[in-house]
Structure formats: structure tokens, C-alpha cells
Amino acid sequence: SLRDQIERAAVSVSNNIAEGFERGTTQELLTFLSIARGSAGEVRSMLCLLERLLGFADLKSEISNLKSVCEGISRQLHGWANSLQNTEIKGPRYLTDKSRRTVVAIRDRREFLEELRRSREHSEEHHQTTTPRKNERR
């Protein structure tokens, strides 16, 4: 039945995310995220069909909300996949202790530089408000 197909496709979304994550490599995760996204599209497609079938007019609002949820899931999966494609890390199984330390050091450096930048901006703002301008008396 259509209900069973929708349920199977919906469950497939989370199952494929879980399986891809457990595989341990970025490439495999990307593959399973793509499959999960396809399953979300499948659910959305069946919801569109459901909207057009007779006898479901009273559920139009609920169906529309579910389609929006599916679109949001697809966007999130796409964003996650894009961020994974732009990383140099191949996956947790590829990380050695040294590369883990390197990743942490890079993150810590970025955070330190950001804190330094904010501190510098704050200092400059404070300096501008406390330093008298030319031709001003204290």
C-alpha cells in the first residue's frame, strides 16, 4: 500500500544516515547521505501523489507540512554532504593520533586567532572612546 511505501522510505532516511556514519569513511558516508536524500525525495513524491488522490482533501494541510519537513531534511542532508566534500579528513578510521592532534591544533589556532581579533577590535573601540580628539580639551 501507499502507506507502507511512505513508511519504508521514511525509515530508509534514518537507516541510511546511520549506516553511512558507521561505515567510517567520508566517501561511504557521502554515498549513504545521497541515498538518504533520495529516500526523502521518494517520501515527498508519494506525498504529492497522496495530495492528488480522492479522499485526502481533508489532510491537505498535514500533507503539506510533511512535504515541507521532507524538503528541510533534503536541504540539511545536502548541506552536510557539501561540508564533508570540502574537508581534508577522509573519515575517522583514517585519523591517526598525530592527525587528530593536528586537527585539534588547527582548530585551537583558529579559535585563538578569532579571540585575538575580537580582543584587538575591543581594544581599538575602547581606545577611540577614551582618547581625546585634536582640538578637544580633557
Coordinates of C-alpha atoms in Angstrom, one line a residue, residues 4-97:
D4 CA 3.7 1.1 3.6
Q5 CA 5.8 2.6 0.9
I6 CA 5.9 6.0 2.6
E7 CA 6.8 4.4 5.9
R8 CA 9.6 2.3 4.4
A9 CA 11.0 5.3 2.6
A10 CA 10.9 7.5 5.7
V11 CA 12.6 4.8 7.8
S12 CA 15.2 4.4 5.0
V13 CA 16.3 8.0 5.5
S14 CA 17.5 7.5 9.1
N15 CA 18.7 4.0 8.4
N16 CA 21.0 5.2 5.5
I17 CA 22.3 8.0 7.6
A18 CA 23.2 5.6 10.4
E19 CA 24.7 3.0 8.1
G20 CA 26.8 5.6 6.3
F21 CA 28.1 7.1 9.6
E22 CA 29.0 3.6 10.9
R23 CA 31.0 2.8 7.7
G24 CA 33.8 5.0 8.9
T25 CA 34.9 6.7 5.7
T26 CA 33.8 10.1 4.4
Q27 CA 33.2 8.7 0.9
E28 CA 30.9 5.9 2.2
L29 CA 29.1 8.4 4.4
L30 CA 28.6 10.7 1.4
T31 CA 27.2 7.7 -0.6
F32 CA 24.7 6.9 2.1
L33 CA 23.7 10.5 2.6
S34 CA 22.9 10.6 -1.1
I35 CA 20.7 7.5 -0.7
A36 CA 19.0 9.0 2.4
R37 CA 18.3 12.2 0.4
G38 CA 16.8 10.1 -2.4
S39 CA 14.6 8.4 0.2
A40 CA 13.4 11.8 1.4
G41 CA 12.6 12.7 -2.2
E42 CA 10.7 9.5 -2.5
V43 CA 8.6 10.3 0.5
R44 CA 7.9 13.8 -0.8
S45 CA 6.9 12.3 -4.2
M46 CA 4.5 9.9 -2.6
L47 CA 3.0 12.8 -0.5
C48 CA 2.5 14.7 -3.7
L49 CA 0.6 11.7 -5.1
L50 CA -1.4 11.5 -1.9
E51 CA -2.5 15.1 -2.3
R52 CA -4.0 14.4 -5.7
L53 CA -5.8 11.2 -4.7
L54 CA -9.5 11.5 -3.9
G55 CA -10.4 11.2 -0.3
F56 CA -7.4 13.0 1.2
A57 CA -8.6 16.6 0.7
D58 CA -9.2 16.9 4.5
L59 CA -5.5 16.1 5.1
K60 CA -4.1 18.7 2.7
S61 CA -2.6 20.8 5.4
E62 CA -0.9 17.9 7.2
I63 CA 0.4 16.5 3.9
S64 CA 1.8 20.0 3.0
N65 CA 3.5 20.2 6.4
L66 CA 5.1 16.7 5.8
K67 CA 6.3 17.8 2.4
S68 CA 8.0 20.8 4.0
V69 CA 9.7 18.6 6.6
C70 CA 11.0 16.3 3.7
E71 CA 12.3 19.4 1.9
G72 CA 14.1 20.5 5.1
I73 CA 15.6 17.1 5.6
S74 CA 16.8 17.1 2.0
R75 CA 18.4 20.5 2.4
Q76 CA 20.1 19.5 5.7
L77 CA 21.5 16.3 4.1
H78 CA 22.7 18.3 1.1
G79 CA 24.4 20.8 3.4
W80 CA 26.1 18.1 5.4
A81 CA 27.3 16.4 2.3
N82 CA 28.7 19.6 0.9
S83 CA 30.6 20.3 4.2
L84 CA 32.0 16.7 4.1
Q85 CA 33.2 17.2 0.5
N86 CA 35.1 20.3 1.5
T87 CA 37.1 18.6 4.2
E88 CA 40.5 17.1 4.1
I89 CA 39.6 14.4 6.6
K90 CA 38.8 11.2 4.9
G91 CA 37.0 9.7 7.9
P92 CA 37.6 8.7 11.5
R93 CA 39.3 5.5 10.5
Y94 CA 41.9 7.5 8.6
L95 CA 42.8 9.6 11.6
T96 CA 46.0 8.7 13.4
D97 CA 46.8 10.1 16.8

